[in-house]
XYZ file of N, CA, C and O in Angstrom:
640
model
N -88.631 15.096 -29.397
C -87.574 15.458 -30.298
C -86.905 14.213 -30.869
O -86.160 14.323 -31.843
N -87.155 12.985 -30.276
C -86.810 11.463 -31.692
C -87.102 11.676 -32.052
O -86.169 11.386 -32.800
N -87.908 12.208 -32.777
C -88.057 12.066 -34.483
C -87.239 13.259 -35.256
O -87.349 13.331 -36.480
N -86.507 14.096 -34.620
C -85.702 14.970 -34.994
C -84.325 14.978 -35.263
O -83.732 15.360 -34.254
N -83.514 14.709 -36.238
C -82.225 14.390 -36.627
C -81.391 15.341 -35.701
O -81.446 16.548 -35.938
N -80.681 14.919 -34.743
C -79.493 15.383 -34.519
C -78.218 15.035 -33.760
O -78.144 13.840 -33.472
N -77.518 15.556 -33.490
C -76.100 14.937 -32.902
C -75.606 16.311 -32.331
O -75.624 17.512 -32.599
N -75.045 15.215 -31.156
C -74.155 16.048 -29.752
C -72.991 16.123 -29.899
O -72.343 15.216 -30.422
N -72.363 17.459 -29.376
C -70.912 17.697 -30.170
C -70.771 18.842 -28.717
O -71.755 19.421 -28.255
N -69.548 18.975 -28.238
C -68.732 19.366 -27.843
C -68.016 20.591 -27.627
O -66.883 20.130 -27.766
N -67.853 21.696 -27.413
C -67.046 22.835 -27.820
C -66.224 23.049 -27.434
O -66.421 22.975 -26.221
N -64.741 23.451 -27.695
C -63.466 23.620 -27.691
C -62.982 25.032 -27.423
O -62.344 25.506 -28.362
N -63.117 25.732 -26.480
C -62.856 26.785 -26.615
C -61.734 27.325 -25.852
O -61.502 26.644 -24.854
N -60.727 28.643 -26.049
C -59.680 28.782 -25.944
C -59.287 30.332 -25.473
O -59.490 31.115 -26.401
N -58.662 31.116 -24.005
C -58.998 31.961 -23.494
C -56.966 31.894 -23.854
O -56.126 30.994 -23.840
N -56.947 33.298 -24.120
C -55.528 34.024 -24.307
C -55.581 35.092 -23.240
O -56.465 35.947 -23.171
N -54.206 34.926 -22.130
C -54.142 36.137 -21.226
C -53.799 37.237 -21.468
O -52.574 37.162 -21.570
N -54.135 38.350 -21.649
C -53.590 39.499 -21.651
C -52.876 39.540 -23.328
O -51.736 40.001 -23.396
N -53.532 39.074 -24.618
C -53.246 39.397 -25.727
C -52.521 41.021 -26.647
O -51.815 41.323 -27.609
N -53.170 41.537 -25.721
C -52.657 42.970 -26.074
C -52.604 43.787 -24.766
O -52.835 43.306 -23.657
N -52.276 45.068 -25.007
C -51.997 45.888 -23.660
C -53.722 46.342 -23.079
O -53.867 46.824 -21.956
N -54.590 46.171 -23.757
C -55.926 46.482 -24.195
C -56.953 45.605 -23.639
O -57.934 46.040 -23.035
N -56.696 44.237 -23.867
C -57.439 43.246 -23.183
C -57.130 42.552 -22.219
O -55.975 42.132 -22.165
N -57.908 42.283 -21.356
C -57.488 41.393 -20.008
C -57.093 39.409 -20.449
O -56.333 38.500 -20.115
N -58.440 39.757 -21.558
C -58.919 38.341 -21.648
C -59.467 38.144 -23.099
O -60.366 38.901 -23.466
N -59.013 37.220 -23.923
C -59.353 36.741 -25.376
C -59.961 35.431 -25.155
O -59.390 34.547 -24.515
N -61.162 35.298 -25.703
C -62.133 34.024 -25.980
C -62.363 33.809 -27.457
O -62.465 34.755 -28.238
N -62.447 32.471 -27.841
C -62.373 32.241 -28.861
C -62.715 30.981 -29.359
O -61.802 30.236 -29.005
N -63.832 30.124 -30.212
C -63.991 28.785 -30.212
C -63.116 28.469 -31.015
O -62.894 29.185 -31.992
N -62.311 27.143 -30.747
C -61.621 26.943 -31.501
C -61.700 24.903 -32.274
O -60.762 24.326 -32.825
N -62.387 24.624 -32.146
C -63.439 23.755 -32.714
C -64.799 23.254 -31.802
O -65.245 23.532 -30.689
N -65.072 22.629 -32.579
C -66.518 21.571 -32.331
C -66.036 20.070 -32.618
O -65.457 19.728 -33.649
N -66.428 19.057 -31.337
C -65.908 17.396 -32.005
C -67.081 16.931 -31.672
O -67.822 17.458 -30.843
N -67.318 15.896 -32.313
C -68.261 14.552 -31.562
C -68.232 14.434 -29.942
O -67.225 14.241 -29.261
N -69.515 14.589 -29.499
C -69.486 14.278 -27.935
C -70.297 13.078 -28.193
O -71.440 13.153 -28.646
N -69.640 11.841 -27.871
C -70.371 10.431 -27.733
C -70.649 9.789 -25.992
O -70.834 8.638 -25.599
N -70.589 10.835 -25.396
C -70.735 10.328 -23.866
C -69.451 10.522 -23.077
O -69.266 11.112 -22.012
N -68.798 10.015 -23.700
C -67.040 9.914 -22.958
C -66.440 11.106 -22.389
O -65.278 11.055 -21.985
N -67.203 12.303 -22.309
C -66.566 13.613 -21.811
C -67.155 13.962 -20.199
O -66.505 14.468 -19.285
N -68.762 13.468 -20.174
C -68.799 13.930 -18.603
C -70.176 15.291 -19.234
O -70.588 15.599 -20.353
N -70.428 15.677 -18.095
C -71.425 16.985 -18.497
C -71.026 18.224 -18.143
O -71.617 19.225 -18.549
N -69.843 18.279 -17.243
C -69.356 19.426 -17.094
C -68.161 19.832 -17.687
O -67.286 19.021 -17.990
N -68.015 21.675 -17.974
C -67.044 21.927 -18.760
C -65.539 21.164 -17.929
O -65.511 20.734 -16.776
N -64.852 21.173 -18.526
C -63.483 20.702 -18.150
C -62.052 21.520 -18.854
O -61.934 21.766 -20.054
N -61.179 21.808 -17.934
C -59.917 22.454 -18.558
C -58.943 21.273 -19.310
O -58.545 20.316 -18.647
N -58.647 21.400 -20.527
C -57.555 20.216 -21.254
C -56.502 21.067 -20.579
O -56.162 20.686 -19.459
N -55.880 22.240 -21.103
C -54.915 22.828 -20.745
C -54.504 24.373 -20.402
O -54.708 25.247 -21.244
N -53.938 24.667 -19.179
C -53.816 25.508 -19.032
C -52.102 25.919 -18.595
O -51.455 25.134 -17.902
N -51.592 27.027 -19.019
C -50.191 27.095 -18.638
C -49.844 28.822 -18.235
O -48.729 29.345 -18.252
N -51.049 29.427 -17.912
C -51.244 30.371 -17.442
C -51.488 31.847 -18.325
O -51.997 32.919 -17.995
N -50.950 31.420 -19.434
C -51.381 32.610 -20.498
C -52.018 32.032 -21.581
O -52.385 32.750 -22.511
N -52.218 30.730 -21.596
C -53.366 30.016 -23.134
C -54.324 28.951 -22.118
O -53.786 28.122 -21.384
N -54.975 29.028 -22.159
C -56.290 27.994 -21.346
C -57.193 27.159 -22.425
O -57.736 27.833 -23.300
N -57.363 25.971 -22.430
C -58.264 25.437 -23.769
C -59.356 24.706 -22.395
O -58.920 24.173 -21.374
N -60.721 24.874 -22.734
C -61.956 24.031 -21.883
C -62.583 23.527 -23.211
O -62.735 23.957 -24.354
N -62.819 22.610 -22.631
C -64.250 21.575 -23.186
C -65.317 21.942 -22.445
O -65.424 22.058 -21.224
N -66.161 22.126 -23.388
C -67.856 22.144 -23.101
C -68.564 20.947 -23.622
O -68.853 21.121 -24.806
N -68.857 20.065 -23.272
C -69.663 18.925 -23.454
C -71.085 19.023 -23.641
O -71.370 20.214 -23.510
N -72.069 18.375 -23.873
C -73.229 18.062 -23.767
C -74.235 19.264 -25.266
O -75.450 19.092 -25.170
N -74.011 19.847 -25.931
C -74.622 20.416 -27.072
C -75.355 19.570 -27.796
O -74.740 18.685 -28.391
N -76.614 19.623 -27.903
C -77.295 18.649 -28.941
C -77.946 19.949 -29.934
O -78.600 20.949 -29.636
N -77.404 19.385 -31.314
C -77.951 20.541 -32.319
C -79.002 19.592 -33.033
O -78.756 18.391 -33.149
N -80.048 20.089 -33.458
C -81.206 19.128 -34.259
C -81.408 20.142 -35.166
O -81.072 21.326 -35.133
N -82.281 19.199 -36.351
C -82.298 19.977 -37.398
C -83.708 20.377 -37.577
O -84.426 19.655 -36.886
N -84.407 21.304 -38.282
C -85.587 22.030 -38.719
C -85.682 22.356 -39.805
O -84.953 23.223 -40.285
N -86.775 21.632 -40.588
C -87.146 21.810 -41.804
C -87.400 23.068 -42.152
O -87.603 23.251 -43.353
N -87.454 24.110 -41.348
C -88.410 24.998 -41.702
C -86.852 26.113 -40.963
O -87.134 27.148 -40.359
N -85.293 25.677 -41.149
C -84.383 26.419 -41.194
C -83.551 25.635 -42.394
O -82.358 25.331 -42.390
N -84.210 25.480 -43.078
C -83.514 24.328 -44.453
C -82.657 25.756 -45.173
O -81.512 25.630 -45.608
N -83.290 26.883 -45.208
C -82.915 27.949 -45.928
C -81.319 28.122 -45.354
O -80.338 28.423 -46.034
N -81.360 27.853 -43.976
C -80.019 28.289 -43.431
C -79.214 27.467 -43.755
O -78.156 27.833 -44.266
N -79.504 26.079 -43.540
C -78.619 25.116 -43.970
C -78.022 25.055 -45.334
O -76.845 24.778 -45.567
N -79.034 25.370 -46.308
C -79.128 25.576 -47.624
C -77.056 27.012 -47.531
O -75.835 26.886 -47.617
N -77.722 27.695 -47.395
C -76.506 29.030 -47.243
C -74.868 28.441 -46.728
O -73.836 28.564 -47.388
N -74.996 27.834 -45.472
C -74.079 27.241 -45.490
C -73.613 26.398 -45.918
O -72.456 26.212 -45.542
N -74.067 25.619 -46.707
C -73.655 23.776 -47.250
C -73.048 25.314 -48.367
O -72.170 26.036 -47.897
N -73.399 25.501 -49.215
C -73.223 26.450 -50.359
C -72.172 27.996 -50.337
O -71.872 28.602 -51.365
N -71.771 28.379 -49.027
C -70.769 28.721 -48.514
C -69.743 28.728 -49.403
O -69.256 29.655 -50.050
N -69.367 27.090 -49.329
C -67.431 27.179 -49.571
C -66.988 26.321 -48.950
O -66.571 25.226 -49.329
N -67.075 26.984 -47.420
C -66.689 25.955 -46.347
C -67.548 26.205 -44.860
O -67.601 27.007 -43.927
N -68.262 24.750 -45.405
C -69.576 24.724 -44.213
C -69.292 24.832 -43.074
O -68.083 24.624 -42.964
N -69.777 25.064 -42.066
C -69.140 25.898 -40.493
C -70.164 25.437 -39.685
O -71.356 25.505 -39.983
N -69.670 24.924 -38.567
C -70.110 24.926 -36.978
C -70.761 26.779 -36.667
O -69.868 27.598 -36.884
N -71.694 27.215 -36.359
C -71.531 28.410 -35.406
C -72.044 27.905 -34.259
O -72.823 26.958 -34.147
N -71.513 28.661 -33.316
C -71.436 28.531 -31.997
C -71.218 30.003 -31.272
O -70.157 30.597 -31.464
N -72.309 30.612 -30.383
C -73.158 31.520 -29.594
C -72.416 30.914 -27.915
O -72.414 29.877 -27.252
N -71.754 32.561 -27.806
C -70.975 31.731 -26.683
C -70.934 33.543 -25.674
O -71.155 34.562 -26.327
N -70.637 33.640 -24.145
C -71.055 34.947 -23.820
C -69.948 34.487 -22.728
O -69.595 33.425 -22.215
N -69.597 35.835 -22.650
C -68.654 36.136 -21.180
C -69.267 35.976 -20.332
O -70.470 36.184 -20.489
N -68.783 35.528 -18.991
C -69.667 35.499 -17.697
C -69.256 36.430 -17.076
O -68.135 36.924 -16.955
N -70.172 36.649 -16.696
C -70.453 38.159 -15.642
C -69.407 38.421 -14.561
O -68.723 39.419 -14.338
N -69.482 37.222 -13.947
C -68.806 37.537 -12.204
C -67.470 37.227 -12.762
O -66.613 37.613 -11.967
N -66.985 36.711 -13.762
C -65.680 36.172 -13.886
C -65.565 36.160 -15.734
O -65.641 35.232 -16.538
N -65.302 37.985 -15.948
C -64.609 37.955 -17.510
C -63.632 37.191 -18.067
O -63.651 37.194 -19.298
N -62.307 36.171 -17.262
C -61.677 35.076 -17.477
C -62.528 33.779 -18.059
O -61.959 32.932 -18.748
N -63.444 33.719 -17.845
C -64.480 32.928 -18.208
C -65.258 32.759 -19.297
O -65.889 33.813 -19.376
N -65.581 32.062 -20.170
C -66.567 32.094 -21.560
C -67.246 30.703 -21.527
O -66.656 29.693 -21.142
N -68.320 30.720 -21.889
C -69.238 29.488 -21.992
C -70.009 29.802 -23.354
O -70.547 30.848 -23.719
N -69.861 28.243 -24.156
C -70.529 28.587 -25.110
C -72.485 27.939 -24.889
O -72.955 26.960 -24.308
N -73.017 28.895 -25.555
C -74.437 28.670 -25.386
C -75.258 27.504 -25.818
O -75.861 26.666 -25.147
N -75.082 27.717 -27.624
C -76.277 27.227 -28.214
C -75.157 27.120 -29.262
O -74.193 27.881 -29.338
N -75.416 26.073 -30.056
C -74.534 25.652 -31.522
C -75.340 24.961 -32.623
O -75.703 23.787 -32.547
N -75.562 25.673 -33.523
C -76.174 25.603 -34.669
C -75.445 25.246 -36.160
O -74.235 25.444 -36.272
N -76.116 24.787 -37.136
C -75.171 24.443 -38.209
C -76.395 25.794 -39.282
O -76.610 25.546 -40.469
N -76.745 26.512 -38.911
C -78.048 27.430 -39.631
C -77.415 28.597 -39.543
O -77.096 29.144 -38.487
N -77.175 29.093 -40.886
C -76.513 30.495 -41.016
C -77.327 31.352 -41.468
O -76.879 32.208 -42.231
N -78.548 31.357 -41.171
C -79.778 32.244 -40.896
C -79.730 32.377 -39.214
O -79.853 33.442 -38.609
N -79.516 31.000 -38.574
C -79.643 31.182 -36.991
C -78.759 32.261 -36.614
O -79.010 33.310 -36.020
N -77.259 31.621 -37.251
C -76.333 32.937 -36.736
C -76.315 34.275 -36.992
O -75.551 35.144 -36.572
N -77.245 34.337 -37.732
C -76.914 36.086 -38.361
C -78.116 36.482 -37.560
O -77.984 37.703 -37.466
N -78.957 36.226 -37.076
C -80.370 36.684 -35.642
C -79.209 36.327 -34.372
O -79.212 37.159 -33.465
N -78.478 35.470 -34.265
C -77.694 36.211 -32.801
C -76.620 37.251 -33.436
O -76.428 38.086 -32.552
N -75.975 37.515 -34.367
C -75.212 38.484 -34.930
C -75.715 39.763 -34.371
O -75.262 40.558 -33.548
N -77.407 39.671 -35.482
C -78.127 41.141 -34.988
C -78.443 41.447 -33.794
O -78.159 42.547 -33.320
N -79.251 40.265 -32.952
C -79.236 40.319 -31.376
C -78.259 40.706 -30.704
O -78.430 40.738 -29.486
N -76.584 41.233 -31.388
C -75.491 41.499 -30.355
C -75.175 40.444 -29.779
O -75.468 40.662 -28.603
N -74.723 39.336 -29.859
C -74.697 38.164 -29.220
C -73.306 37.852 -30.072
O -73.179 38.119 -31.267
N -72.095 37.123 -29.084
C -71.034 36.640 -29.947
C -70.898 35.495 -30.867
O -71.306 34.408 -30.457
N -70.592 35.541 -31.571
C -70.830 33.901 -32.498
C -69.690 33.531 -33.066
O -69.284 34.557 -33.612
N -68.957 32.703 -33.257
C -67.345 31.846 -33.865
C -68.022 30.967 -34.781
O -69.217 30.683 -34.855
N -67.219 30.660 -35.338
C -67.221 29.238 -36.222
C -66.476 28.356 -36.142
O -65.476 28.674 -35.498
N -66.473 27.260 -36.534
C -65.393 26.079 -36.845
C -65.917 24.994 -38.000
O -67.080 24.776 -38.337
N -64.814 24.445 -38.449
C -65.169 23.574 -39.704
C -66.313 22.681 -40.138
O -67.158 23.252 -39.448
N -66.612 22.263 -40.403
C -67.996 21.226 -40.078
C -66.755 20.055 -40.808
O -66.043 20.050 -41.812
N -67.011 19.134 -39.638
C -65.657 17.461 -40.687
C -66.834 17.316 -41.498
O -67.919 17.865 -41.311
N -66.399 16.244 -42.740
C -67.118 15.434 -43.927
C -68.096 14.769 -43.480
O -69.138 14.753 -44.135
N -67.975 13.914 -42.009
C -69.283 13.505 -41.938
C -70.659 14.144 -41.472
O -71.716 13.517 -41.549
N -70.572 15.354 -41.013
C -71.338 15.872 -40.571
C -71.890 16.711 -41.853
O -73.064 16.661 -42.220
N -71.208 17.234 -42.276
C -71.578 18.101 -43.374
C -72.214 17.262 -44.121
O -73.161 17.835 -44.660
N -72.103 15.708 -44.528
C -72.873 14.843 -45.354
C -74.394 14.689 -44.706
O -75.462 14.663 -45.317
N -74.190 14.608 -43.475
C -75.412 14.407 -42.672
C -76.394 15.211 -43.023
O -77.546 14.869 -43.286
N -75.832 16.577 -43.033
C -76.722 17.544 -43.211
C -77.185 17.932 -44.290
O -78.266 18.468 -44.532
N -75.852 17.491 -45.343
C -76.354 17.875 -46.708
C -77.506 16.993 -47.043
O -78.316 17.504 -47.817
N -77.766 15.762 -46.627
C -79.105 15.031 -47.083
C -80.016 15.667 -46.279
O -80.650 16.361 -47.074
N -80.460 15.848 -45.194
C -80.967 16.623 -44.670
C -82.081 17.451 -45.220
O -83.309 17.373 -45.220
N -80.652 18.756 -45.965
C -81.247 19.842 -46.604
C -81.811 19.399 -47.989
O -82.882 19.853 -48.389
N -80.884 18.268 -48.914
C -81.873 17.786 -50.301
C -83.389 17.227 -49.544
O -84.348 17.376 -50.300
N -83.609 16.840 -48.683
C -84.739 15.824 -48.396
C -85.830 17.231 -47.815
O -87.036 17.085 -47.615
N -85.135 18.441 -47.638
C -86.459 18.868 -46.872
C -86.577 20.766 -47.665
O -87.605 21.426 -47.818
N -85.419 21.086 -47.944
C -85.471 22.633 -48.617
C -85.477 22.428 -50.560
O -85.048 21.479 -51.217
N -86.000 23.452 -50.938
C -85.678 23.625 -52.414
C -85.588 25.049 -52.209
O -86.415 25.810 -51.707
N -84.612 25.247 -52.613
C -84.275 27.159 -53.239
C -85.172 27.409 -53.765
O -85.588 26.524 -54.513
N -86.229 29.120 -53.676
C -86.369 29.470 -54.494
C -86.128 29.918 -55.927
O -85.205 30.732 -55.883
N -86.470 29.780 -56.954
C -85.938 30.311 -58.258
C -86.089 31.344 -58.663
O -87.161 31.932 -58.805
N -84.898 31.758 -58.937
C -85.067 33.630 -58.993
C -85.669 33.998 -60.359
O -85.751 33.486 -61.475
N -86.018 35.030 -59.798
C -86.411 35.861 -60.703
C -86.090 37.021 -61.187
O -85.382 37.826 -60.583
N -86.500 37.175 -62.128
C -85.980 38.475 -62.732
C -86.726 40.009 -62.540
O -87.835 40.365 -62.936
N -85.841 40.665 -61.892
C -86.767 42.402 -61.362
C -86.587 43.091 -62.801
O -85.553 43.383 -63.403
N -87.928 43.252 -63.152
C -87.674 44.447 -64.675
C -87.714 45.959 -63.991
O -88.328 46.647 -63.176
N -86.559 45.967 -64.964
C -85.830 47.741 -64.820
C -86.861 48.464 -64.573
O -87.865 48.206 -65.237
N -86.916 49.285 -63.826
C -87.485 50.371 -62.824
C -88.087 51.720 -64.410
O -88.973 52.574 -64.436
N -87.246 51.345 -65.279
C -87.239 52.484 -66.304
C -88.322 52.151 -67.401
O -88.642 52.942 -68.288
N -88.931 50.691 -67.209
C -89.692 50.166 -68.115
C -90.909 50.082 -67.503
O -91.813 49.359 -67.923
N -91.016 51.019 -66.197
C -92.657 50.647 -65.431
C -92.848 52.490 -65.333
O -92.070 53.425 -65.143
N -94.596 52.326 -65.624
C -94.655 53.461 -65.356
C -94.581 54.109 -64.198
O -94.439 53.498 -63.138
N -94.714 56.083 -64.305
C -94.215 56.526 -63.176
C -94.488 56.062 -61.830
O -93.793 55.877 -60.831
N -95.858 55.917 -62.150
C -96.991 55.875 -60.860
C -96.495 54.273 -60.232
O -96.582 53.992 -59.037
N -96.064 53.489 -61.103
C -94.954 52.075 -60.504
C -94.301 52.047 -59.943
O -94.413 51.486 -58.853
N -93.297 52.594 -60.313
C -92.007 52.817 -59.763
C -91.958 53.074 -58.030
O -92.914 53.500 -57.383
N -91.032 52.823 -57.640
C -91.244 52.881 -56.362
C -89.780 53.668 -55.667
O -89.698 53.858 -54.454
């Protein structure tokens, strides 16, 4: 995987106690940073004060794939390009959330969407989003659309 562009980043995520009369427990990513080594490999609590909890998840390496250029393509073109991040309650302990797998491919996220799988977002900063935007010029081209002729101009036996 050297020869594969990517960078390790971090997840930020953030557990609310008892948000409503309804839930025990609210999970929620609430960014993605640069992990350059300095964090350690295990998750870690920044803060907790008994009803807001924030953990770090360390160690995520996202790489890129030519052959998900389409996804990248969708998000750079978005609006506002996004981190997703695939993250699941743990079993023995619903207080608990770990995020999985973190992708910058908004084709990736919409196959854990359909898979039922939870997915968040967060901002993508300028440099990353630059990263990627060369990336996607160096390896995707959009298809060019085309035009569907009206259904009313083909014969019956065409039509579909």
């Amino acid at each position: 995987m050297a020869d594969r562009p990517t960078v390790r980043v971090a997840v930020v995520m953030e557990r609310l106690k008892e948000p409503t009369r309804w839930e025990a427990w609210r999970h929620a990513v609430v960014e993605v940073v640069p992990d350059t080594g300095g964090f350690g490999s295990e998750p870690r609590v920044l803060r907790d004060d008994g009803r807001v909890a924030r953990w770090l998840h360390p160690g995520f390496e996202v790489a890129l794939y030519a052959d998900e250029g389409e996804g990248y393509y969708l998000n750079l073109t978005s609006g506002n390009p996004v981190w997703f991040v695939m993250w699941r309650v743990d079993d023995a302990d619903p207080a608990l959330a770990r995020p999985e797998i973190v992708s910058v491919s908004y084709n990736e996220a919409g196959r854990w969407l359909e898979a039922q799988e939870r997915v968040d977002n967060a901002p993508l900063d300028a440099a990353v989003r630059d990263w990627l935007q060369a990336f996607t010029d160096a390896n995707y081209r959009p298809e060019p659309k085309q035009r569907r002729r009206p259904q009313s101009f083909l014969r019956p036996q065409d039509r579909r």
